[in-house]
Amino acid sequence: MTTPDTPRPVSEHLREMRRRIFICIGALACGALAAIPFQDQLLAFIMHPLREAFGPEISLVALTPFEAWIISLKLALVVGAVIALPIIIWQAIAFWAPACRNRSPRATPILILALAGMFLAGAAFCYKLILPGAYRFAAANMDDALITFLPHASAIVTFTLRLLLAFGIAFELPFIVALLIRLNLVSPDRLSRARPFVIIGAFILGALLTPPDVITQVMLALPLMVLFELGLLLGRWLARRRRACPAPSHLV
């Protein structure tokens, strides 16, 4: 008789993984299709911080005949991924959960909401503070007499989406730190001793992900440091509350 703790063959785990990947792809496709009718609103959303810095008359320039179509597809896929994010997280947790001891199914919806909420909080932080500050910095350092600014549509959309996704992922740092502690891969004391390196890494990451001005770099580095401390507190609490969750049996 098969019980939840009975090891299953690798082929069964692979079939389950494939099924869950197909569910994630289906959710992504449905989300992308739902976003297609709102392409104009999405593009206006992308351009809003740019127009705040350079004026409402600014417009994007396409350099190829198919660029507008490619941008629409890119926006639809990104929005579809955001819409499908809770389902993707749910499938990942459902695949991992059978290997965890003392698991609480009631905590899963809370964890999904927390992960999705922190991602959206990071994207909102970037949209409200980082992007306007970056564009204002660029506008203040542009000489109108020598340079005519014609924003390339693909470059602006890619730059905006990259920053939004980067900040959304960065705001998951508390859960990443807590998970490392929960899996017993690193101890809270060791992470505490690594705090100086985390601070240096936060500023390096801020320099890599943000435009070349100190203000926006600091505006990313400081939240990362705060999020690291929150993850450390959460990890300490989990370490005290229950034993570490082992890796799935098919990965051992």
Coordinates of C-alpha atoms in Angstrom, one line a residue:
M1 CA 0.0 0.0 0.0
T2 CA 1.4 3.4 -1.0
T3 CA 1.6 6.1 1.6
P4 CA 2.5 9.8 1.3
D5 CA 6.0 8.9 2.8
T6 CA 6.6 6.0 0.4
P7 CA 9.4 6.8 -2.1
R8 CA 8.1 7.0 -5.7
P9 CA 10.1 6.1 -8.8
V10 CA 11.8 8.9 -10.7
S11 CA 9.6 8.4 -13.7
E12 CA 6.5 9.2 -11.6
H13 CA 8.1 12.4 -10.3
L14 CA 9.0 13.4 -13.9
R15 CA 5.4 12.8 -15.1
E16 CA 4.1 14.9 -12.2
M17 CA 6.6 17.7 -13.0
R18 CA 5.6 17.6 -16.7
R19 CA 1.9 17.8 -15.8
R20 CA 2.5 20.8 -13.5
I21 CA 4.7 22.6 -16.1
F22 CA 1.8 22.2 -18.7
I23 CA -0.6 23.7 -16.2
C24 CA 1.8 26.7 -15.7
I25 CA 2.1 27.1 -19.5
G26 CA -1.6 27.0 -19.9
A27 CA -2.1 29.6 -17.2
L28 CA 0.5 31.8 -18.8
A29 CA -1.2 31.4 -22.2
C30 CA -4.6 32.3 -20.7
G31 CA -3.2 35.3 -19.0
A32 CA -1.5 36.5 -22.2
L33 CA -4.7 36.1 -24.2
A34 CA -6.6 38.1 -21.5
A35 CA -4.0 40.9 -21.8
I36 CA -4.2 41.3 -25.6
P37 CA -7.3 43.6 -25.7
F38 CA -5.6 46.0 -23.3
Q39 CA -2.5 46.7 -25.3
D40 CA -3.1 50.4 -25.6
Q41 CA -3.6 50.8 -21.8
L42 CA -0.5 48.7 -21.1
L43 CA 1.6 50.9 -23.4
A44 CA 0.2 54.0 -21.8
F45 CA 1.1 52.5 -18.4
I46 CA 4.7 51.9 -19.6
M47 CA 5.0 55.5 -21.0
H48 CA 3.5 57.3 -18.0
P49 CA 6.8 57.8 -16.0
L50 CA 8.5 58.8 -19.3
R51 CA 5.9 61.5 -20.0
E52 CA 6.1 62.8 -16.5
A53 CA 9.8 63.5 -17.0
F54 CA 9.9 64.6 -20.7
G55 CA 6.4 66.0 -21.2
P56 CA 3.0 64.6 -22.3
E57 CA 3.9 65.2 -26.0
I58 CA 6.6 62.6 -26.0
S59 CA 5.9 59.5 -28.2
L60 CA 7.7 56.3 -28.9
V61 CA 9.5 55.6 -32.2
A62 CA 9.4 52.2 -34.0
L63 CA 12.4 51.4 -36.3
T64 CA 11.0 48.3 -38.0
P65 CA 7.6 47.5 -39.4
F66 CA 7.0 44.6 -37.0
E67 CA 8.3 46.3 -33.9
A68 CA 4.8 47.3 -32.6
W69 CA 3.6 43.7 -33.0
I70 CA 6.7 42.4 -31.1
I71 CA 6.1 44.9 -28.3
S72 CA 2.5 43.9 -28.0
L73 CA 3.5 40.2 -27.8
K74 CA 6.1 41.0 -25.1
L75 CA 3.7 43.0 -23.0
A76 CA 1.1 40.3 -23.3
L77 CA 3.5 37.6 -22.2
V78 CA 4.8 39.6 -19.2
V79 CA 1.3 40.5 -18.0
G80 CA 0.2 36.9 -18.6
A81 CA 3.1 35.8 -16.4
V82 CA 2.0 38.2 -13.6
I83 CA -1.6 37.0 -13.9
A84 CA -0.5 33.4 -13.8
L85 CA 2.0 34.0 -10.9
P86 CA -0.3 32.6 -8.1
I87 CA -0.9 29.4 -10.2
I88 CA 2.8 29.0 -10.9
I89 CA 3.7 29.4 -7.3
W90 CA 0.9 27.0 -6.3
Q91 CA 2.2 24.3 -8.7
A92 CA 5.8 24.7 -7.4
I93 CA 4.7 24.4 -3.8
A94 CA 2.4 21.4 -4.6
F95 CA 5.3 19.6 -6.3
W96 CA 7.6 20.2 -3.3
A97 CA 5.2 19.8 -0.5
P98 CA 4.9 16.0 -0.4
A99 CA 8.6 15.8 0.7
C100 CA 8.1 18.2 3.6
R101 CA 7.5 17.1 7.2
N102 CA 5.0 18.7 9.4
R103 CA 3.5 20.6 6.5
S104 CA 0.4 22.7 6.9
P105 CA -1.9 22.9 3.9
R106 CA -3.6 25.9 5.4
A107 CA -0.5 27.9 5.2
T108 CA -0.1 27.4 1.4
P109 CA -2.7 30.1 0.3
I110 CA -1.1 32.5 2.7
L111 CA 2.3 31.8 1.3
I112 CA 1.1 32.2 -2.3
L113 CA -0.5 35.6 -1.4
A114 CA 2.6 36.7 0.4
L115 CA 4.9 35.8 -2.5
A116 CA 2.6 37.4 -5.2
G117 CA 2.0 40.4 -3.0
M118 CA 5.8 41.1 -2.4
F119 CA 6.4 40.7 -6.1
L120 CA 3.7 43.3 -6.9
A121 CA 5.0 45.5 -4.1
G122 CA 8.5 45.5 -5.6
A123 CA 7.1 46.3 -9.1
A124 CA 5.0 49.1 -7.6
F125 CA 8.0 50.6 -5.7
C126 CA 10.0 50.6 -9.0
Y127 CA 7.1 52.2 -11.0
K128 CA 6.3 54.9 -8.5
L129 CA 9.9 55.9 -7.3
I130 CA 12.7 54.3 -9.4
L131 CA 11.4 54.9 -13.0
P132 CA 10.3 58.5 -12.5
G133 CA 13.6 59.3 -10.7
A134 CA 15.6 57.7 -13.5
Y135 CA 13.8 59.5 -16.2
R136 CA 14.1 62.8 -14.4
F137 CA 17.8 62.3 -14.0
A138 CA 18.1 61.6 -17.7
A139 CA 16.0 64.6 -18.7
A140 CA 18.1 66.9 -16.4
N141 CA 21.3 65.8 -18.0
M142 CA 20.2 66.0 -21.7
D143 CA 21.2 69.1 -23.7
D144 CA 18.3 69.9 -26.0
A145 CA 20.5 72.0 -28.3
L146 CA 22.7 69.1 -29.1
I147 CA 20.5 66.0 -28.7
T148 CA 17.0 65.3 -29.9
F149 CA 15.4 62.6 -27.8
L150 CA 13.4 60.1 -29.8
P151 CA 12.7 57.2 -27.5
H152 CA 13.0 53.9 -29.2
A153 CA 9.8 51.9 -28.5
S154 CA 11.5 48.5 -28.0
A155 CA 14.3 49.9 -25.8
I156 CA 11.9 51.8 -23.5
V157 CA 9.5 48.8 -23.1
T158 CA 12.4 46.4 -22.5
F159 CA 14.1 48.8 -20.0
T160 CA 10.8 49.3 -18.1
L161 CA 9.9 45.7 -17.9
R162 CA 13.4 44.7 -16.9
L163 CA 13.3 47.1 -14.0
L164 CA 9.8 46.1 -12.9
L165 CA 10.7 42.4 -13.0
A166 CA 14.1 43.0 -11.2
F167 CA 12.4 44.9 -8.4
G168 CA 9.6 42.4 -8.1
I169 CA 12.1 39.5 -7.8
A170 CA 14.3 41.5 -5.4
F171 CA 11.3 41.9 -3.1
E172 CA 11.2 38.1 -2.7
L173 CA 14.5 38.3 -0.8
P174 CA 12.9 37.7 2.6
F175 CA 11.4 34.4 1.4
I176 CA 14.6 33.3 -0.2
V177 CA 16.6 34.0 3.0
A178 CA 14.0 32.2 5.1
L179 CA 13.9 29.2 2.7
L180 CA 17.7 28.8 2.9
I181 CA 17.4 28.7 6.7
R182 CA 14.3 26.5 6.6
L183 CA 16.1 23.9 4.4
N184 CA 19.1 24.0 6.8
L185 CA 21.4 25.1 4.0
V186 CA 22.7 28.0 6.0
S187 CA 22.3 29.1 9.7
P188 CA 20.9 32.4 10.9
D189 CA 24.2 33.1 12.7
R190 CA 26.2 32.6 9.6
L191 CA 24.0 34.9 7.6
S192 CA 24.3 37.5 10.4
R193 CA 28.0 37.4 10.1
A194 CA 27.7 37.8 6.3
R195 CA 25.8 41.1 6.7
P196 CA 28.7 43.3 5.5
F197 CA 29.0 41.3 2.3
V198 CA 25.2 41.5 1.9
I199 CA 25.4 45.3 2.1
I200 CA 28.2 45.5 -0.5
G201 CA 26.2 43.1 -2.7
A202 CA 23.1 45.2 -2.4
F203 CA 24.9 48.3 -3.6
I204 CA 26.6 46.3 -6.4
L205 CA 23.2 45.0 -7.5
G206 CA 21.8 48.5 -7.3
A207 CA 24.5 49.7 -9.6
L208 CA 23.9 46.9 -12.1
L209 CA 20.1 47.1 -12.2
T210 CA 19.5 50.9 -12.1
P211 CA 20.6 53.8 -14.2
P212 CA 24.0 55.4 -13.5
D213 CA 22.9 57.8 -10.7
V214 CA 23.5 57.4 -7.0
I215 CA 19.9 58.2 -5.9
T216 CA 18.3 55.3 -7.8
Q217 CA 21.1 52.9 -6.8
V218 CA 20.6 53.7 -3.1
M219 CA 16.8 53.4 -3.6
L220 CA 17.3 49.8 -4.6
A221 CA 20.2 49.0 -2.2
L222 CA 18.4 50.2 1.0
P223 CA 15.2 48.1 0.5
L224 CA 17.3 45.1 -0.3
M225 CA 19.1 45.5 3.1
V226 CA 15.8 45.9 4.9
L227 CA 14.3 42.9 3.1
F228 CA 17.4 40.8 4.0
E229 CA 16.9 41.6 7.7
L230 CA 13.2 40.7 7.4
G231 CA 14.1 37.4 5.8
L232 CA 16.6 36.8 8.6
L233 CA 14.0 37.4 11.3
L234 CA 11.5 35.1 9.4
G235 CA 14.2 32.4 9.1
R236 CA 15.0 32.5 12.8
W237 CA 11.3 32.1 13.6
L238 CA 11.0 29.1 11.3
A239 CA 14.2 27.6 12.6
R240 CA 12.8 27.7 16.1
R241 CA 9.3 26.6 15.2
R242 CA 9.9 23.4 13.3
R243 CA 12.6 21.2 11.8
A244 CA 14.1 21.8 8.4
C245 CA 12.2 20.6 5.3
P246 CA 14.3 18.0 3.4
A247 CA 14.8 17.9 -0.3
P248 CA 12.3 15.8 -2.4
S249 CA 13.2 12.1 -2.4
H250 CA 13.8 12.0 -6.1
L251 CA 16.5 14.7 -5.7
V252 CA 18.4 12.9 -3.0

